[in-house]
Amino acid sequence: MPPAPPLPPVTVVIDRHDDVIHTHTALAAHHPPSGRITLHPGPGTTSETGLAHDLLAALGKPPLLTGRFPAGRQPAWEAAAAWMTALPVTRLTVLRAHRLTTHRTMRLLQLQTLTGIHLTLVCHRPHLPAALHQALQTADYSLTTDLDAARRHYHGTPVTEPPLADEPAGPTGRWLTLPALERLISYDSPRPCTDPCTPPPIAWRHRPPPVPLTAHTAQQVAHRLHAATAHPRLAAAVAAALFTGTSLQQLATARSRDYDDAAATLALHDRARYTDGCATHPVPPWASVFLRAAACFTRLVSGEDQELLAAPADRAHLLRVAETARLRPPQPPAARRQGPADRVEWDWCERQEAERYEAPTSRVRPSRH
């Protein structure tokens, strides 16, 4: 792999008189689709985890990282780094930097090392406070008091191509009913391959492929998933279910080596051939950001879980993410429902298949004796 490019120096903006124009200028630069994030830390906490939650919120994520974490610690910083790498974010401006503790500043410097972002810290004081000065001794940084220079750091070098379009802000109260989710909770039992395995492209011999999402629906799904969870694995698992049509059991067979970002493919395993055997699936462009985030997140927390996507034990959390995003499989008619009308029945497809198998296939002929 080519060597990583050198990190840009940290920029420290000195806002001597706490002028509101500095804050407004930094906030005006906030535009995640263009790779620019302005973080305004909450005043009520001094914890490192609280700062990570503020950063997730600035990225448009729910600030709390819900999910299953065997180590008992929310990997909020790892999640933030994964999303910033995948989206990608190129510039991070942090307001009220004079309130940062040494440890919180060090966390931001570590984040810069992981992601390669251009980091700008805005200190609304005439001089650097001792905690900030101490943390910056480990970094290459420059100071500026000029508003125009600060604005250039907030916005970055002007680009010739138009910025990416903002995500649609339409209502998300309406359910999206997606047949590809019909098998998500199927109880097939594929396991990951322990030996090296390079699966062939999926052939769809035993079931029809899921219908690709239209461009409009894919945009809606991506927008909803981004807003539904900060957990990269859970978001990626729902996305993968939509383009593979597979169950959570099979999604859990994927490891980091099974996702090829350059080729845009995801390999899933099934040596016992419960469905299509070990196979490689093409990853549609709309889903790539979720797979990239999951791959980065898995590398950063490899001591906790090895799965690239959600594990079988994450089933309840996974379904909650899908329902928060208002994504569901086709539902039974009112007369066939087994629960309240507002509850998603994830097993309707499984129940239909079971009923077909249990139905008699032929009439029993009466005995002649």
C-alpha positions as MATLAB code, in Angstrom:
seq = 'MPPAPPLPPVTVVIDRHDDVIHTHTALAAHHPPSGRITLHPGPGTTSETGLAHDLLAALGKPPLLTGRFPAGRQPAWEAAAAWMTALPVTRLTVLRAHRLTTHRTMRLLQLQTLTGIHLTLVCHRPHLPAALHQALQTADYSLTTDLDAARRHYHGTPVTEPPLADEPAGPTGRWLTLPALERLISYDSPRPCTDPCTPPPIAWRHRPPPVPLTAHTAQQVAHRLHAATAHPRLAAAVAAALFTGTSLQQLATARSRDYDDAAATLALHDRARYTDGCATHPVPPWASVFLRAAACFTRLVSGEDQELLAAPADRAHLLRVAETARLRPPQPPAARRQGPADRVEWDWCERQEAERYEAPTSRVRPSRH';
ca = [
       0.000    0.000    0.000;
       1.273    3.528   -0.731;
       2.378    5.526    2.317;
      -0.287    7.638    3.941;
      -0.077   11.335    3.044;
       1.280   13.560    5.800;
      -1.279   15.016    8.169;
      -2.173   18.675    7.615;
      -1.159   20.927   10.504;
      -3.847   21.624   13.071;
      -5.177   25.168   12.696;
      -5.963   27.114   15.870;
      -8.143   30.173   15.372;
      -7.834   32.761   18.136;
     -11.102   34.658   18.503;
      -9.813   37.242   20.985;
     -13.124   38.909   21.817;
     -15.501   35.942   21.410;
     -17.024   37.672   18.399;
     -20.267   36.078   17.243;
     -19.183   36.395   13.620;
     -16.539   33.710   14.188;
     -19.172   31.285   15.461;
     -21.618   32.116   12.667;
     -18.914   31.764   10.010;
     -17.852   28.353   11.319;
     -21.434   27.114   11.578;
     -22.190   28.337    8.046;
     -19.410   26.088    6.748;
     -21.089   22.968    8.151;
     -22.155   20.872    5.145;
     -21.651   17.110    5.547;
     -22.400   16.268    1.867;
     -19.382   18.430    0.970;
     -17.216   16.813    3.664;
     -17.305   19.727    6.132;
     -18.353   19.256    9.764;
     -18.604   21.994   12.382;
     -18.776   20.628   15.908;
     -20.281   22.782   18.651;
     -19.587   20.767   21.844;
     -22.375   20.641   24.388;
     -21.633   22.801   27.433;
     -22.997   20.308   29.960;
     -20.287   17.635   29.814;
     -16.527   17.346   29.952;
     -16.316   13.605   29.205;
     -14.547   12.156   26.190;
     -17.580    9.975   25.381;
     -19.833   13.030   25.506;
     -17.647   14.743   22.916;
     -17.864   11.653   20.694;
     -21.652   11.733   20.992;
     -21.637   15.420   20.004;
     -19.553   14.489   16.973;
     -21.957   11.717   15.960;
     -24.820   14.215   16.225;
     -22.904   16.657   14.000;
     -22.574   13.819   11.476;
     -26.372   13.493   11.451;
     -26.423   10.359   13.608;
     -28.335    9.599   16.795;
     -25.877   10.703   19.494;
     -26.201    7.487   21.506;
     -24.605    4.376   20.039;
     -27.115    1.603   20.754;
     -26.150   -1.996   20.210;
     -24.401   -4.984   21.761;
     -20.851   -4.359   22.984;
     -19.232   -7.363   24.694;
     -16.497   -5.212   26.230;
     -19.117   -3.127   28.029;
     -17.920    0.117   26.458;
     -19.630    2.101   23.746;
     -17.080    2.459   20.909;
     -18.399    5.922   20.071;
     -15.041    7.318   18.908;
     -14.491    4.314   16.657;
     -17.961    4.781   15.175;
     -17.312    8.476   14.550;
     -13.985    7.683   12.878;
     -15.630    5.009   10.719;
     -18.384    7.332    9.477;
     -15.954   10.191    8.878;
     -13.763    7.870    6.811;
     -16.634    6.413    4.804;
     -18.687    9.522    4.046;
     -15.917   10.975    3.639;
     -15.331   13.982    5.886;
     -12.293   16.089    5.014;
     -12.645   19.050    7.425;
     -13.618   19.233   11.077;
     -14.002   22.582   12.835;
     -14.437   22.520   16.616;
     -15.912   25.566   18.315;
     -15.361   26.452   22.007;
     -12.032   24.656   21.912;
     -10.833   26.648   24.937;
     -13.214   24.515   27.021;
     -11.648   21.226   25.938;
      -9.697   19.236   28.470;
      -6.292   17.869   27.541;
      -7.741   14.362   27.126;
     -10.593   15.540   24.885;
      -8.149   17.470   22.703;
      -5.929   14.400   22.485;
      -8.943   12.410   21.334;
      -9.482   14.883   18.500;
      -5.811   14.629   17.536;
      -6.077   10.830   17.492;
      -9.170   11.152   15.309;
      -7.184   13.291   12.891;
      -4.457   10.652   12.764;
      -7.005    7.942   11.955;
      -8.936    9.881    9.326;
      -6.474   12.405    7.892;
      -8.950   15.276    8.302;
      -8.003   18.930    8.397;
      -8.683   19.883   12.032;
      -9.449   23.470   13.039;
      -9.873   24.446   16.699;
     -11.551   27.767   17.494;
     -10.422   29.254   20.807;
     -12.679   32.107   21.919;
     -10.064   33.613   24.227;
      -7.077   35.967   23.748;
      -4.627   33.170   24.572;
      -4.467   29.385   24.518;
      -5.573   27.875   27.831;
      -3.099   25.576   29.553;
      -4.983   22.334   28.735;
      -5.159   23.100   25.021;
      -1.550   24.274   24.930;
      -0.398   21.075   26.621;
      -2.249   18.813   24.188;
      -0.973   20.678   21.135;
       2.643   20.079   22.141;
       2.328   16.681   20.453;
       0.999   18.116   17.168;
       2.100   20.340   14.312;
      -0.129   23.407   14.527;
      -0.415   27.028   13.447;
      -2.225   30.028   14.946;
      -4.295   32.674   13.199;
      -6.410   35.600   14.367;
      -7.586   36.670   10.910;
     -11.265   35.997   10.121;
     -10.707   35.631    6.368;
      -7.933   33.104    6.962;
     -10.198   31.274    9.413;
     -12.997   31.203    6.847;
     -10.678   29.554    4.333;
      -9.874   26.855    6.877;
     -13.548   26.290    7.682;
     -14.506   25.947    4.013;
     -11.302   24.567    2.509;
      -9.966   25.167   -0.962;
     -12.766   26.038   -3.404;
     -13.548   23.180   -5.755;
     -14.584   23.421   -9.379;
     -17.187   20.673   -9.298;
     -20.559   21.432   -7.677;
     -21.020   20.195   -4.096;
     -22.906   17.015   -3.438;
     -26.645   17.422   -3.153;
     -28.150   17.554    0.299;
     -30.010   14.479    1.474;
     -33.762   14.718    1.006;
     -35.510   16.161    4.022;
     -38.910   14.656    3.322;
     -41.027   12.915    5.925;
     -39.936    9.445    7.023;
     -43.181    8.471    8.772;
     -44.377    6.367    5.821;
     -43.254    2.735    5.795;
     -41.166    1.462    2.904;
     -42.241   -2.126    2.252;
     -39.300   -4.003    0.746;
     -39.600   -7.683   -0.325;
     -35.822   -8.141    0.013;
     -36.291   -8.143    3.814;
     -38.600  -11.183    3.786;
     -35.834  -13.622    4.793;
     -33.998  -11.390    7.256;
     -35.017  -13.484   10.285;
     -34.940  -16.865    8.525;
     -33.515  -19.589   10.732;
     -31.123  -21.102    8.220;
     -27.771  -21.872    9.815;
     -24.815  -21.047    7.568;
     -21.473  -20.583    9.273;
     -18.375  -18.627    8.287;
     -15.687  -20.515    6.413;
     -12.635  -21.224    8.546;
     -10.408  -22.008    5.558;
      -9.573  -19.420    2.868;
     -12.597  -19.096    0.600;
     -12.999  -17.067   -2.581;
     -16.671  -17.503   -3.507;
     -17.822  -17.213   -7.121;
     -20.374  -14.582   -8.164;
     -23.886  -15.306   -6.963;
     -25.782  -17.454   -9.509;
     -29.300  -17.310   -7.973;
     -30.031  -20.973   -8.761;
     -32.361  -21.641   -5.836;
     -34.245  -18.373   -5.438;
     -34.887  -15.247   -7.464;
     -32.591  -12.289   -6.885;
     -33.974   -9.347   -4.909;
     -35.377   -6.636   -7.126;
     -32.853   -3.744   -7.245;
     -34.047   -0.579   -5.570;
     -34.975    2.297   -7.831;
     -32.752    5.371   -7.581;
     -35.425    7.230   -5.622;
     -36.029    4.367   -3.181;
     -32.281    3.806   -2.713;
     -31.866    7.486   -1.841;
     -34.704    7.237    0.683;
     -33.292    4.063    2.230;
     -29.797    5.526    2.555;
     -31.126    8.727    4.118;
     -33.238    6.795    6.615;
     -30.448    4.422    7.592;
     -28.032    7.301    8.159;
     -30.542    8.927   10.504;
     -31.636    5.714   12.259;
     -28.397    4.557   13.858;
     -24.808    5.517   14.575;
     -23.779    1.849   14.634;
     -21.904    1.092   11.382;
     -22.428   -2.672   11.563;
     -26.174   -2.498   12.095;
     -26.650    0.045    9.311;
     -24.476   -2.028    6.952;
     -26.357   -5.235    7.816;
     -29.721   -3.713    6.872;
     -28.208   -2.330    3.665;
     -26.653   -5.707    2.816;
     -29.945   -7.498    3.426;
     -31.570   -5.257    0.844;
     -29.164   -6.084   -1.990;
     -28.543   -9.758   -1.097;
     -31.979  -10.826    0.141;
     -30.251  -13.066    2.707;
     -30.908  -13.808    6.359;
     -29.142  -12.366    9.380;
     -27.616  -15.816    9.945;
     -25.860  -15.623    6.582;
     -24.977  -11.934    6.847;
     -23.138  -12.823   10.059;
     -20.734  -15.047    8.091;
     -19.041  -12.010    6.510;
     -15.633  -10.912    7.810;
     -13.547   -7.872    6.910;
     -11.721   -9.814    4.186;
     -15.060  -10.558    2.523;
     -15.684   -6.942    1.548;
     -13.696   -5.606   -1.404;
     -14.195   -1.853   -1.619;
     -12.310   -1.484   -4.905;
     -14.326   -4.214   -6.629;
     -17.559   -3.283   -4.767;
     -18.295   -6.887   -3.758;
     -19.365   -8.653   -0.576;
     -18.826  -12.381   -0.047;
     -21.219  -14.391    2.118;
     -20.662  -17.995    3.147;
     -22.855  -21.103    3.236;
     -20.768  -24.271    2.966;
     -23.755  -26.492    3.796;
     -25.693  -24.856    0.934;
     -28.779  -23.929    2.890;
     -29.472  -21.440    0.097;
     -26.979  -20.516   -2.635;
     -23.721  -21.682   -1.086;
     -20.725  -19.384   -0.676;
     -21.216  -16.533   -3.130;
     -20.031  -13.014   -3.914;
     -22.617  -10.250   -4.273;
     -22.157   -6.944   -6.116;
     -22.535   -3.945   -3.806;
     -24.681   -1.171   -5.329;
     -23.252    2.371   -5.092;
     -25.852    3.555   -2.560;
     -24.796    0.833   -0.083;
     -21.031    1.260   -0.408;
     -20.775    3.953    2.269;
     -22.355    1.619    4.838;
     -20.013   -1.256    3.988;
     -16.987    1.049    4.097;
     -18.033    2.348    7.514;
     -18.554   -1.189    8.819;
     -15.159   -2.311    7.500;
     -13.387    0.632    9.142;
     -15.313    0.133   12.396;
     -14.419   -3.580   12.478;
     -10.720   -2.801   12.070;
     -10.849   -0.328   14.952;
     -12.697   -2.639   17.374;
     -11.262   -5.969   16.239;
     -10.636   -6.982   19.838;
     -14.387   -7.048   20.535;
     -16.156   -8.677   17.579;
     -14.885  -10.159   14.356;
     -18.069   -9.964   12.283;
     -18.157   -7.358    9.536;
     -21.933   -7.031    9.878;
     -24.383   -7.716   12.670;
     -24.115  -11.034   14.531;
     -27.089  -13.343   15.271;
     -27.123  -12.033   18.855;
     -27.741   -8.532   17.449;
     -31.105   -9.563   16.003;
     -33.256   -7.399   18.308;
     -31.052   -4.343   17.740;
     -31.032   -4.941   13.973;
     -34.811   -5.139   13.728;
     -35.118   -2.027   15.874;
     -32.848   -0.129   13.454;
     -34.925   -1.262   10.473;
     -38.156   -0.265   12.194;
     -36.699    3.090   13.263;
     -35.880    3.682    9.589;
     -39.450    2.603    8.750;
     -38.275   -0.303    6.603;
     -40.198   -3.583    6.676;
     -40.975   -6.693    4.602;
     -44.447   -7.242    3.092;
     -47.043   -7.633    5.837;
     -49.914  -10.130    6.149;
     -53.459   -9.044    5.382;
     -55.462   -7.852    8.356;
     -57.266  -11.170    8.699;
     -53.992  -13.102    8.984;
     -52.160  -10.860   11.437;
     -50.999  -12.417   14.708;
     -50.401   -9.192   16.570;
     -51.429   -5.535   16.795;
     -51.852   -3.669   13.528;
     -48.936   -1.348   14.310;
     -46.430   -4.142   14.946;
     -44.139   -5.352   12.155;
     -44.457   -9.085   11.548;
     -41.020  -10.112   10.326;
     -41.873  -13.829   10.020;
     -44.809  -13.583    7.584;
     -42.824  -15.058    4.694;
     -41.544  -17.896    6.894;
     -45.074  -18.651    8.096;
     -46.389  -18.794    4.526;
     -43.643  -21.230    3.520;
     -44.306  -23.405    6.556;
     -48.021  -23.528    5.754;
     -47.289  -24.614    2.186;
     -45.006  -27.414    3.373;
     -47.556  -28.613    5.929;
     -50.464  -28.682    3.441;
     -51.235  -32.204    2.105;
     -49.887  -32.696   -1.407;
     -52.307  -35.446   -2.403;
     -55.530  -37.061   -1.240;
     -55.235  -40.240    0.765;
     -56.904  -43.056   -1.173;
     -59.386  -45.122    0.848;
     -58.477  -48.736    1.444;
     -60.205  -51.389   -0.720;
     -60.257  -53.894    2.086;
];
